[in-house]
Amino acid sequence: MSKMKNTIDPAVNYLLPLAKKAGIETVWDRFAAMKPQCGFGELGICCRICWKGPCRIDPFGNGPQRGVCGADAHTIVARNLIRMIAGGAAAHSDHGRHIALTLLEVGEGHAPAYRIKDEQKLRNIAEKLNLAPAGKDIRQVAKEVALASLEDYSRQKYSISCNWAKETLTAERVDKLVELGVMPHNIDAVIAEIMHRTHVGCDADAVNLLLGVIKGALADYTGMYLSTELSDVLFGTPEPVVTAANLGVLKKDAVNIAVHGHNPVLSEVICDVALKMNEEAKKAGAKEGINVVGICCTGNEVMMRRGIPLATNYLSQELAIITGAVDAMVVDVQCIMPAITGVAGCFHTEVITTIATNKIPGATHVEFREDSAFDSAKKIVEVAIDAFKRRDNRKVNIPDYKQTAIAGFSAEAIMAALSKVNAKDPLKPLIDNIVNGNIQGIALFAGCNNTQVTQDNNFITIAKELAKNNVLMLATGCGAGAFAKNGLMTQEATEAYAGDSLKAVLTAIGKSAGLNGPLPLVLHMGSCVDNTRAVKVAVAVANKLGVDLDKLPVVASAPEAMAEKAVAIATWAVALGLPTHIGIVPQIMGSSVVAKFLTEKAKDLLGGYFIVETDPKKAADQLFTAIKERRKGLSI
Ligand code: BF8
């Protein structure tokens, strides 16, 4: 049997042999050393919730079928899953809380490093949240929007749904979710409820837990939605921007600062300060000044809004350091491998942690605070310039690989492009082309990289297949990173891979929007937290057609999913009615009840359901089949 390739990323393939030669361990080495991985864990039938355990269920039926407390495989699998959802929802919504609190500070005049960059969007949000913004001072509107958002973390009445959930979905979907008892009233309370109901001796009913899984995922949706929208208010709503991706964006003659993690509250200020400190970098010998690059979702955030190039996505974060050219890797929260400080120890690179609750042994900690954001950012940039002075140029190996990438397709940017085709009715050209079959459907790619599969390969393979079948594609998170690094966010990719009718539509819209050619093959919609941008477009289409989301020819795919956040996103996509593909075998297969619920019963309850398929070509077929089924349902 041939060994699975680690990656299709040429920059990573260039660097891995160098890492091996230098004796530097990477994620792929640790993955190989971890094999064979625990079969009980893979099936989700290991329980570590109390100290009578750990308990594990024998999947072959010969050994124990219940844990010491009596929990069976279904209870254990459902409990493990719902705790993953709680982890994902906590991560996204804590990020959202941070943004909402920053907006509140701006409204109250306490955060000089920030301002309201998109006033119109703020007013639109205030309208949506029924806050009657007309005639009010913009700072007052900011305060009211922030408080209405924070209410989604504090409301105690179970009967009132979260503002950001009920105001952003179709009315029919809201009714369905309320009827099922899965609409969140308070994000934090739902997360606490999950931790409570999974404490030893609580909820043992797998189906009841699965309804809790849906509710937890919708709490995740709520936190994500407000996070994206309020980030746009503070940092600007993305518009198409041409930039570049892959490790070739690092510069030999610059102080390279890689911003990594998720929260733009930090990275935005670092970008501002870096611009101001260019001269200091030059004085230190960096002819090209400061070069800020992005990694993971922070990378997507600054790429979308500022055209900052993306160095790499999740699985290859260590490789950025192995180029020997990264002077500082500045991290905030989520998806930061603790291994990076070990790799950095082989070079001059400073890993700088910035958040009190996210520290890594071996890193330098520079506490970041919104009220003194400029000072913290300045200190961070100074540390980077200092590190540059210690850089050993003999160790520098920047792979000569980078691709052009067009990013910045927020829902508003897509509407703006469509309005160039039809100013009065921007959705009409999109809907007409879906109805006449020029666009067969829409696929949203989300989620991570995962060592279980060849890095980026599932994304690229599925996208090329769907492109042939004239499916319009959107991407976020490390999926967007995969497409950007591999050249699928270009006009050339549209020419090369899109089916004829899709190509014609993308060309017509692109030309009307002044792009002098087609839109890129895959539209970059932002970071992982920005998946709700796609929901915004889908809800607008559904409302215009007068149908619910589960009738639309829209599918989702997380072909290399890894994180708890990805599990939560995929689950809310199902809750919203979308057929949702996962390209990794999820850790739930030890329970037929859980597996059947998520892949079959969910369809009856919600319209959406999970498709589990590890072969990317077969996955593309199944996604296209789901699209065709939806088209048939609409008689188009
Ligand atoms: O939030 S896609 S590996 S970086 S979890 Fe993480 Fe997955 Fe990347 Fe962004 Ni999302």
XYZ file of C-alpha atoms and ligand atoms in Angstrom:
646
model
C 0.000 0.000 0.000
C 1.445 3.369 -0.953
C 1.978 5.866 1.853
C -0.461 8.782 1.933
C 1.218 12.039 0.973
C 1.476 14.635 3.733
C 0.472 17.566 1.576
C -0.025 18.880 -1.921
C 1.370 22.272 -0.925
C 4.609 22.731 -2.901
C 6.111 25.070 -0.292
C 5.590 22.488 2.419
C 7.000 19.756 0.221
C 10.061 21.924 -0.322
C 10.600 22.524 3.389
C 9.820 19.129 4.919
C 13.057 17.458 3.732
C 15.016 20.424 5.093
C 13.268 20.041 8.431
C 14.079 16.356 8.472
C 17.720 17.010 7.680
C 17.920 19.538 10.505
C 16.196 17.118 12.905
C 13.201 19.417 13.400
C 10.027 17.555 14.208
C 6.749 18.621 12.595
C 3.098 17.746 12.955
C 3.475 14.949 10.407
C 6.269 13.296 12.415
C 4.166 13.409 15.552
C 1.187 12.014 13.664
C 3.266 9.103 12.386
C 4.551 8.441 15.910
C 1.002 8.423 17.255
C -0.084 5.553 15.022
C -1.971 3.340 15.458
C -4.394 5.777 17.071
C -6.762 4.570 19.772
C -9.670 2.672 18.201
C -11.969 3.428 21.130
C -11.306 7.128 20.772
C -11.828 6.955 17.022
C -15.265 5.463 17.588
C -16.098 7.892 20.401
C -16.758 5.089 22.894
C -14.216 6.020 25.520
C -15.633 7.913 28.523
C -13.418 10.010 30.785
C -16.131 12.073 32.394
C -15.609 10.740 35.943
C -12.843 9.106 37.968
C -14.548 5.736 38.184
C -13.351 5.495 34.609
C -11.896 5.725 32.110
C -14.460 3.332 30.668
C -14.650 1.958 27.181
C -17.251 -0.038 25.339
C -16.214 -3.095 23.374
C -17.298 -2.348 19.811
C -17.309 -6.055 18.909
C -19.770 -6.963 21.633
C -17.483 -9.367 23.501
C -16.464 -7.126 26.383
C -18.260 -4.466 28.454
C -21.253 -2.839 26.807
C -21.728 -0.282 29.569
C -19.433 1.957 31.556
C -19.145 1.563 35.333
C -22.095 3.951 35.844
C -24.171 2.089 33.255
C -23.803 4.542 30.343
C -23.970 2.681 27.039
C -22.171 3.439 23.784
C -24.946 5.748 22.560
C -24.858 7.878 25.701
C -21.078 8.023 25.700
C -20.783 8.953 22.014
C -23.518 11.601 22.255
C -21.951 13.073 25.402
C -18.519 13.254 23.783
C -19.994 14.923 20.728
C -21.992 17.521 22.622
C -18.907 18.439 24.663
C -17.064 19.074 21.386
C -19.881 21.368 20.355
C -19.611 23.209 23.671
C -15.876 23.679 23.039
C -16.473 25.021 19.545
C -19.295 27.309 20.594
C -17.260 28.607 23.542
C -14.331 29.455 21.261
C -16.376 31.256 18.629
C -18.649 33.045 21.023
C -15.895 34.159 23.378
C -14.260 35.669 20.305
C -17.633 37.320 19.549
C -17.907 38.614 23.104
C -14.465 40.180 22.796
C -15.537 42.014 19.639
C -18.855 43.125 21.185
C -17.042 44.430 24.275
C -14.605 46.312 22.070
C -17.527 47.899 20.235
C -19.029 48.857 23.574
C -15.733 50.485 24.592
C -15.712 52.411 21.319
C -19.288 53.505 21.927
C -18.292 54.690 25.393
C -15.150 56.397 24.094
C -12.649 54.221 25.973
C -10.734 52.543 23.159
C -8.644 55.093 21.251
C -7.047 52.465 18.989
C -10.422 51.624 17.462
C -13.133 53.432 15.623
C -16.283 52.651 13.710
C -15.103 52.000 10.189
C -18.429 51.022 8.634
C -21.109 53.326 9.995
C -23.690 52.286 7.441
C -23.307 48.656 8.373
C -23.677 49.547 12.044
C -26.905 51.371 11.297
C -28.160 48.459 9.185
C -27.442 46.075 12.048
C -29.225 48.350 14.475
C -32.281 48.300 12.162
C -32.128 44.527 12.005
C -31.988 44.319 15.781
C -34.980 46.695 15.996
C -33.010 49.425 17.766
C -34.459 52.350 15.766
C -31.107 53.977 14.970
C -32.446 56.869 12.872
C -31.259 60.221 14.161
C -29.091 58.725 16.898
C -25.424 59.571 17.329
C -23.249 56.811 15.893
C -21.536 56.162 19.218
C -24.914 55.718 20.845
C -25.850 53.254 18.101
C -22.588 51.386 18.717
C -23.407 51.124 22.412
C -26.928 49.900 21.799
C -25.817 47.305 19.230
C -23.068 46.095 21.557
C -25.503 45.782 24.451
C -28.120 43.996 22.339
C -25.372 41.564 21.297
C -24.178 41.067 24.857
C -27.780 40.345 25.814
C -27.327 37.132 23.821
C -24.819 36.137 26.513
C -26.886 37.129 29.496
C -30.636 36.730 28.910
C -32.234 34.476 31.513
C -35.657 33.967 29.938
C -35.653 30.649 28.117
C -38.670 31.639 26.056
C -36.852 34.496 24.267
C -34.488 33.479 21.478
C -31.097 35.078 20.925
C -31.357 38.292 18.892
C -28.669 37.276 16.455
C -30.271 33.891 15.796
C -33.857 34.969 15.347
C -33.135 38.046 13.225
C -30.801 36.378 10.751
C -32.698 33.261 9.645
C -35.817 32.734 7.573
C -39.043 32.977 9.585
C -39.866 29.377 8.743
C -36.492 28.167 10.033
C -36.879 30.127 13.250
C -40.330 28.586 13.820
C -38.996 25.100 13.180
C -36.077 25.534 15.563
C -38.286 27.050 18.260
C -40.745 24.177 17.873
C -37.933 21.652 18.290
C -36.802 23.484 21.426
C -33.317 24.066 20.044
C -33.208 27.844 19.661
C -30.632 29.273 22.062
C -31.760 32.005 24.473
C -28.288 32.711 25.859
C -25.013 31.457 24.391
C -23.199 31.112 27.715
C -26.157 29.412 29.365
C -26.386 26.859 26.558
C -22.687 26.042 26.944
C -23.066 25.744 30.725
C -26.154 23.604 30.213
C -24.129 21.239 28.016
C -21.443 20.888 30.658
C -24.130 20.276 33.286
C -26.206 17.759 31.355
C -23.068 15.735 30.576
C -21.838 15.654 34.183
C -21.845 12.150 35.593
C -25.360 10.968 36.281
C -27.241 13.499 34.149
C -28.624 13.238 30.604
C -28.274 9.646 29.392
C -30.746 9.810 26.506
C -28.709 9.927 23.291
C -31.494 11.472 21.210
C -32.161 14.135 23.823
C -28.438 14.853 23.886
C -28.452 15.145 20.101
C -31.138 17.811 20.264
C -28.786 19.518 22.702
C -26.052 19.132 20.085
C -28.208 21.103 17.646
C -28.958 23.761 20.243
C -25.278 24.078 21.127
C -24.411 24.418 17.440
C -26.991 27.190 17.088
C -25.419 28.970 20.054
C -22.175 28.702 18.092
C -23.928 30.193 15.041
C -25.181 33.103 17.139
C -21.742 33.942 18.512
C -20.161 33.636 15.094
C -22.718 35.783 13.357
C -22.363 38.692 15.737
C -18.603 38.333 15.735
C -18.364 38.775 11.974
C -20.872 41.574 11.734
C -19.385 43.606 14.561
C -15.855 43.018 13.250
C -16.948 44.547 9.958
C -18.293 47.556 11.827
C -14.985 48.068 13.633
C -12.495 47.063 10.959
C -14.365 47.525 7.698
C -16.530 45.284 5.556
C -14.310 43.357 3.151
C -14.243 44.217 -0.525
C -12.429 42.323 -3.278
C -8.691 42.712 -3.020
C -5.886 41.118 -4.992
C -3.148 39.668 -2.842
C -0.970 36.552 -2.581
C -0.742 33.310 -0.641
C 1.833 30.747 0.415
C 5.206 30.896 2.101
C 6.789 32.728 -0.811
C 5.131 35.873 0.580
C 7.861 36.068 3.234
C 10.614 38.526 2.346
C 14.309 38.023 2.859
C 14.973 41.734 3.327
C 12.108 42.563 5.647
C 11.190 42.089 9.268
C 8.613 39.344 8.811
C 5.839 39.353 11.385
C 3.378 36.488 11.126
C 0.027 37.158 12.810
C -1.619 33.880 13.741
C -4.811 32.928 15.506
C -8.254 34.428 15.086
C -9.108 37.722 16.656
C -8.721 40.876 14.525
C -8.818 43.085 17.631
C -5.095 42.421 17.978
C -3.915 41.906 14.419
C -5.598 45.033 13.064
C -3.661 47.233 15.472
C -0.420 45.402 14.746
C -0.906 46.123 11.038
C -1.482 49.824 11.811
C 1.550 50.056 14.068
C 3.798 48.079 11.712
C 3.151 50.657 8.993
C 4.281 53.400 11.354
C 7.437 51.530 12.409
C 8.769 50.769 8.940
C 11.624 53.223 9.323
C 12.790 51.595 12.545
C 12.894 48.262 10.755
C 14.921 49.805 7.952
C 17.331 51.269 10.466
C 17.800 47.758 11.833
C 18.909 46.659 8.356
C 15.632 45.431 6.855
C 15.719 47.121 3.447
C 12.061 46.392 2.788
C 10.835 47.461 6.219
C 8.152 45.398 7.897
C 6.271 42.620 6.120
C 3.178 41.434 7.975
C 1.831 38.069 6.806
C -1.044 35.988 8.090
C -1.527 32.424 9.254
C -4.818 30.572 9.794
C -7.887 32.711 10.408
C -6.155 35.853 11.614
C -4.494 35.574 8.230
C -7.888 35.440 6.560
C -9.138 38.421 8.554
C -6.292 40.721 7.560
C -6.187 39.322 4.044
C -9.857 40.130 3.485
C -9.707 43.631 4.885
C -6.185 44.789 4.098
C -4.825 42.541 1.360
C -2.131 41.276 3.764
C -0.729 38.112 2.147
C -1.516 34.735 3.665
C 1.599 32.741 4.545
C -0.072 29.427 5.209
C -2.938 27.531 6.820
C -3.255 25.373 9.932
C -1.233 22.264 9.270
C 1.861 24.047 7.980
C 2.177 26.739 10.674
C 5.462 25.217 11.915
C 6.839 25.346 8.385
C 6.554 29.123 8.381
C 9.149 29.158 11.156
C 11.282 26.569 9.382
C 11.830 29.097 6.556
C 14.128 30.818 9.065
C 12.665 34.119 7.893
C 9.882 34.700 10.417
C 11.129 37.130 13.030
C 8.042 37.074 15.198
C 4.988 34.887 15.232
C 2.328 36.792 17.131
C -0.506 34.611 18.323
C -3.815 35.241 20.029
C -6.369 32.455 20.348
C -7.278 29.105 18.764
C -5.526 26.676 16.428
C -2.026 27.589 17.550
C 0.094 24.458 17.880
C 2.050 24.415 21.155
C 4.842 22.884 19.053
C 5.727 26.223 17.489
C 7.917 27.339 20.368
C 10.020 24.183 20.021
C 10.540 24.877 16.328
C 11.200 28.536 17.036
C 13.924 27.421 19.461
C 15.914 26.174 16.443
C 15.822 29.664 14.936
C 15.827 33.281 16.067
C 12.020 33.503 15.855
C 10.119 35.036 18.760
C 6.756 33.454 19.461
C 4.705 36.128 21.192
C 1.555 35.211 23.058
C -0.810 38.068 23.772
C -3.827 36.788 25.667
C -3.712 35.966 29.376
C -5.699 32.768 28.904
C -3.636 31.535 25.958
C 0.017 31.097 26.912
C 2.575 28.640 25.520
C 5.701 27.499 27.361
C 8.736 28.976 25.656
C 6.896 31.987 24.250
C 7.380 35.643 25.156
C 4.161 37.029 26.601
C 3.179 40.598 25.762
C -0.229 41.206 27.256
C -2.595 42.851 24.814
C -5.213 45.242 26.156
C -7.700 47.204 24.109
C -7.366 50.355 26.194
C -3.621 50.468 25.535
C -3.627 48.609 22.217
C -1.097 50.861 20.475
C 1.449 50.407 23.257
C 1.105 46.616 23.256
C 1.355 46.487 19.468
C 4.423 48.755 19.515
C 6.125 46.525 22.047
C 5.363 43.469 19.900
C 6.792 45.085 16.769
C 9.897 46.126 18.715
C 10.430 42.525 19.819
C 10.147 41.475 16.145
C 12.691 44.088 15.008
C 15.057 42.984 17.736
C 14.702 39.376 16.669
C 15.409 40.356 13.063
C 18.797 41.630 14.186
C 19.567 38.112 15.425
C 18.389 36.391 12.243
C 20.907 33.884 10.838
C 20.727 34.347 7.085
C 22.399 30.982 6.484
C 19.262 29.373 7.849
C 16.862 31.300 5.614
C 15.018 29.163 3.073
C 11.974 30.920 1.680
C 10.259 28.597 -0.797
C 9.703 30.299 -4.103
C 6.012 29.494 -4.116
C 3.201 31.951 -3.965
C -0.068 32.337 -5.810
C -2.195 35.315 -6.584
C -5.377 35.277 -4.548
C -8.439 37.482 -4.841
C -10.084 37.741 -1.429
C -12.698 39.938 0.200
C -16.050 38.528 -0.899
C -18.236 39.532 2.001
C -21.993 39.170 1.479
C -22.065 42.917 0.848
C -19.273 42.647 -1.739
C -21.145 39.885 -3.545
C -24.311 41.980 -3.533
C -22.341 44.960 -4.809
C -20.932 42.894 -7.681
C -24.418 41.601 -8.524
C -25.868 45.084 -8.356
C -23.526 46.080 -11.177
C -25.507 43.614 -13.290
C -28.911 44.635 -11.960
C -28.927 47.696 -9.726
C -32.633 47.497 -8.885
C -32.724 43.825 -8.059
C -29.197 42.532 -7.335
C -30.278 39.015 -6.416
C -32.094 38.536 -9.713
C -29.038 37.671 -11.819
C -27.955 35.091 -9.243
C -31.402 33.570 -8.895
C -32.064 33.606 -12.656
C -28.825 31.768 -13.278
C -29.609 29.203 -10.610
C -33.102 28.696 -12.033
C -31.912 28.356 -15.636
C -29.189 25.947 -14.521
C -26.174 28.012 -15.542
C -25.313 27.771 -11.876
C -26.402 24.373 -10.637
C -25.993 25.184 -6.988
C -23.754 26.708 -4.352
C -21.169 24.918 -2.205
C -19.639 26.410 0.906
C -16.256 24.968 1.863
C -15.226 25.413 5.462
C -12.988 23.979 8.083
C -9.511 22.918 8.756
C -6.589 20.810 7.646
C -6.143 17.447 9.317
C -3.173 15.051 9.377
C -5.643 12.227 8.687
C -5.691 13.322 5.034
C -3.242 14.867 2.564
C -3.161 18.595 3.363
C -5.399 20.664 1.041
C -6.023 17.748 -1.313
C -9.685 17.128 -0.453
C -10.533 20.806 -0.918
C -8.870 21.056 -4.288
C -10.139 17.739 -5.649
C -13.761 18.346 -4.657
C -13.709 21.924 -5.934
C -12.359 20.944 -9.337
C -15.097 18.328 -9.675
C -17.875 20.693 -8.629
C -16.515 23.439 -10.877
C -16.945 21.149 -13.891
C -20.555 20.723 -12.837
C -21.123 24.470 -12.726
C -21.384 24.811 -8.963
C -20.610 28.235 -7.520
C -18.131 27.902 -4.669
C -17.473 29.895 -1.513
C -14.784 29.242 1.078
C -13.696 30.258 4.549
C -11.073 29.377 7.161
C -8.262 27.017 6.300
C -10.316 25.844 3.330
C -9.994 29.348 1.928
C -6.284 29.108 2.737
C -6.034 25.860 0.793
C -7.685 27.388 -2.267
C -5.627 30.568 -2.044
C -2.299 28.715 -1.757
C -3.184 26.384 -4.591
C -4.274 29.046 -7.059
C -8.042 28.485 -7.091
C -8.892 32.015 -6.024
C -7.817 33.410 -9.366
C -9.477 34.365 -12.612
C -7.185 31.877 -14.352
C -8.688 29.067 -12.275
C -12.132 30.038 -13.502
C -10.880 29.856 -17.084
C -9.204 26.516 -16.435
C -11.721 24.621 -14.320
C -15.217 26.142 -14.472
C -17.856 24.470 -16.579
C -18.974 26.555 -19.554
C -22.123 28.028 -18.057
C -20.503 28.806 -14.689
C -17.603 30.440 -16.509
C -20.021 32.580 -18.517
C -21.837 33.767 -15.381
C -18.640 34.474 -13.436
C -17.285 36.356 -16.437
C -20.423 38.431 -16.889
C -20.505 39.407 -13.200
C -16.754 39.962 -13.009
C -16.744 42.204 -16.079
C -19.731 44.230 -14.889
C -17.989 44.651 -11.536
C -14.939 46.069 -13.313
C -12.658 43.083 -12.745
C -11.735 42.884 -16.405
C -12.436 39.176 -16.419
C -14.285 36.547 -14.442
C -14.742 36.333 -10.707
C -12.326 33.841 -9.180
C -13.335 30.182 -9.213
C -13.732 30.073 -5.423
C -14.884 33.186 -3.588
C -12.971 33.926 -0.373
C -15.594 34.751 2.263
C -13.255 35.109 5.202
C -12.169 33.323 8.334
C -13.824 30.378 10.020
C -15.960 32.655 12.157
C -17.217 34.245 8.926
C -19.201 31.264 7.665
C -22.306 33.201 8.530
C -21.534 35.490 5.576
C -22.660 32.649 3.331
C -25.814 32.225 5.411
C -26.579 35.892 4.866
C -26.557 35.396 1.091
C -28.527 32.139 1.305
C -31.184 33.662 3.574
C -31.582 36.616 1.200
C -32.090 34.192 -1.705
C -34.500 32.013 0.295
C -36.544 35.019 1.402
C -36.757 36.293 -2.137
C -37.913 32.923 -3.401
C -40.272 32.523 -0.459
C -38.814 29.162 0.555
C -36.849 27.921 3.543
C -33.117 27.212 3.436
C -33.603 23.457 3.185
C -35.137 23.872 -0.266
C -32.165 25.678 -1.800
C -29.534 23.885 -3.909
C -26.900 24.854 -1.360
C -24.495 22.387 0.267
C -21.589 22.628 2.683
C -18.370 20.679 2.977
C -15.675 20.460 5.646
C -13.484 17.942 3.855
C -10.506 18.190 6.223
C -12.326 19.044 9.459
C -10.367 18.841 12.687
C -11.375 21.362 15.362
C -14.325 21.431 17.759
C -15.275 24.682 16.052
C -15.540 22.871 12.731
C -17.801 20.255 14.332
C -20.036 23.032 15.632
C -20.167 24.835 12.280
C -20.960 21.684 10.340
C -23.717 20.881 12.820
C -25.390 24.268 12.519
C -25.166 23.977 8.746
C -27.221 20.793 9.141
C -29.591 22.580 11.545
C -30.109 25.298 8.951
C -31.107 22.667 6.395
C -27.949 22.037 4.388
C -26.590 18.678 3.222
C -23.173 18.854 4.864
C -20.173 16.773 3.924
C -17.414 15.741 6.311
C -14.301 14.227 4.742
C -12.944 12.794 7.995
C -14.604 9.871 9.748
C -16.154 11.613 12.776
C -15.590 10.159 16.232
C -19.201 9.037 16.570
C -19.280 5.762 14.707
C -19.409 3.695 17.914
C -23.106 4.543 18.228
C -25.585 3.530 15.545
C -28.161 5.821 17.160
C -25.940 8.893 16.876
C -24.671 8.063 13.385
C -28.157 7.361 12.076
C -29.576 10.514 13.640
C -26.977 12.775 12.068
C -26.919 11.178 8.619
C -30.600 10.232 8.249
C -33.083 11.335 10.937
C -31.790 14.915 10.849
C -33.089 15.134 7.308
C -36.683 14.561 8.473
C -36.355 16.962 11.368
C -34.319 19.754 9.809
C -33.881 19.109 6.097
C -30.102 19.103 6.546
C -28.017 16.011 7.188
C -24.411 14.821 7.313
C -22.685 13.091 4.419
C -19.562 11.228 5.555
C -17.235 10.403 2.668
C -13.463 10.262 2.813
C -12.907 9.859 -0.941
C -12.956 13.391 -2.366
C -14.199 12.386 -5.813
C -17.054 10.379 -4.350
C -17.769 13.266 -1.989
C -18.041 15.635 -4.952
C -20.496 13.220 -6.575
C -22.587 13.050 -3.434
C -22.619 16.796 -2.999
C -23.687 17.257 -6.601
C -26.368 14.598 -6.191
C -27.687 16.527 -3.166
C -27.745 19.695 -5.274
C -29.668 17.929 -8.026
C -32.138 16.557 -5.501
C -32.782 20.083 -4.255
C -33.221 21.361 -7.804
C -35.747 18.634 -8.436
C -37.619 19.665 -5.298
C -37.877 23.199 -6.665
C -38.842 21.853 -10.113
C -35.903 23.579 -11.751
O -11.072 28.727 12.795
S -10.401 26.296 9.815
S -7.818 24.863 11.661
S -7.667 28.162 11.868
S -10.733 25.685 13.269
Fe -8.521 26.368 12.979
Fe -9.945 24.887 11.437
Fe -8.235 26.562 10.462
Fe -9.589 29.063 11.916
Ni -11.444 27.177 11.732
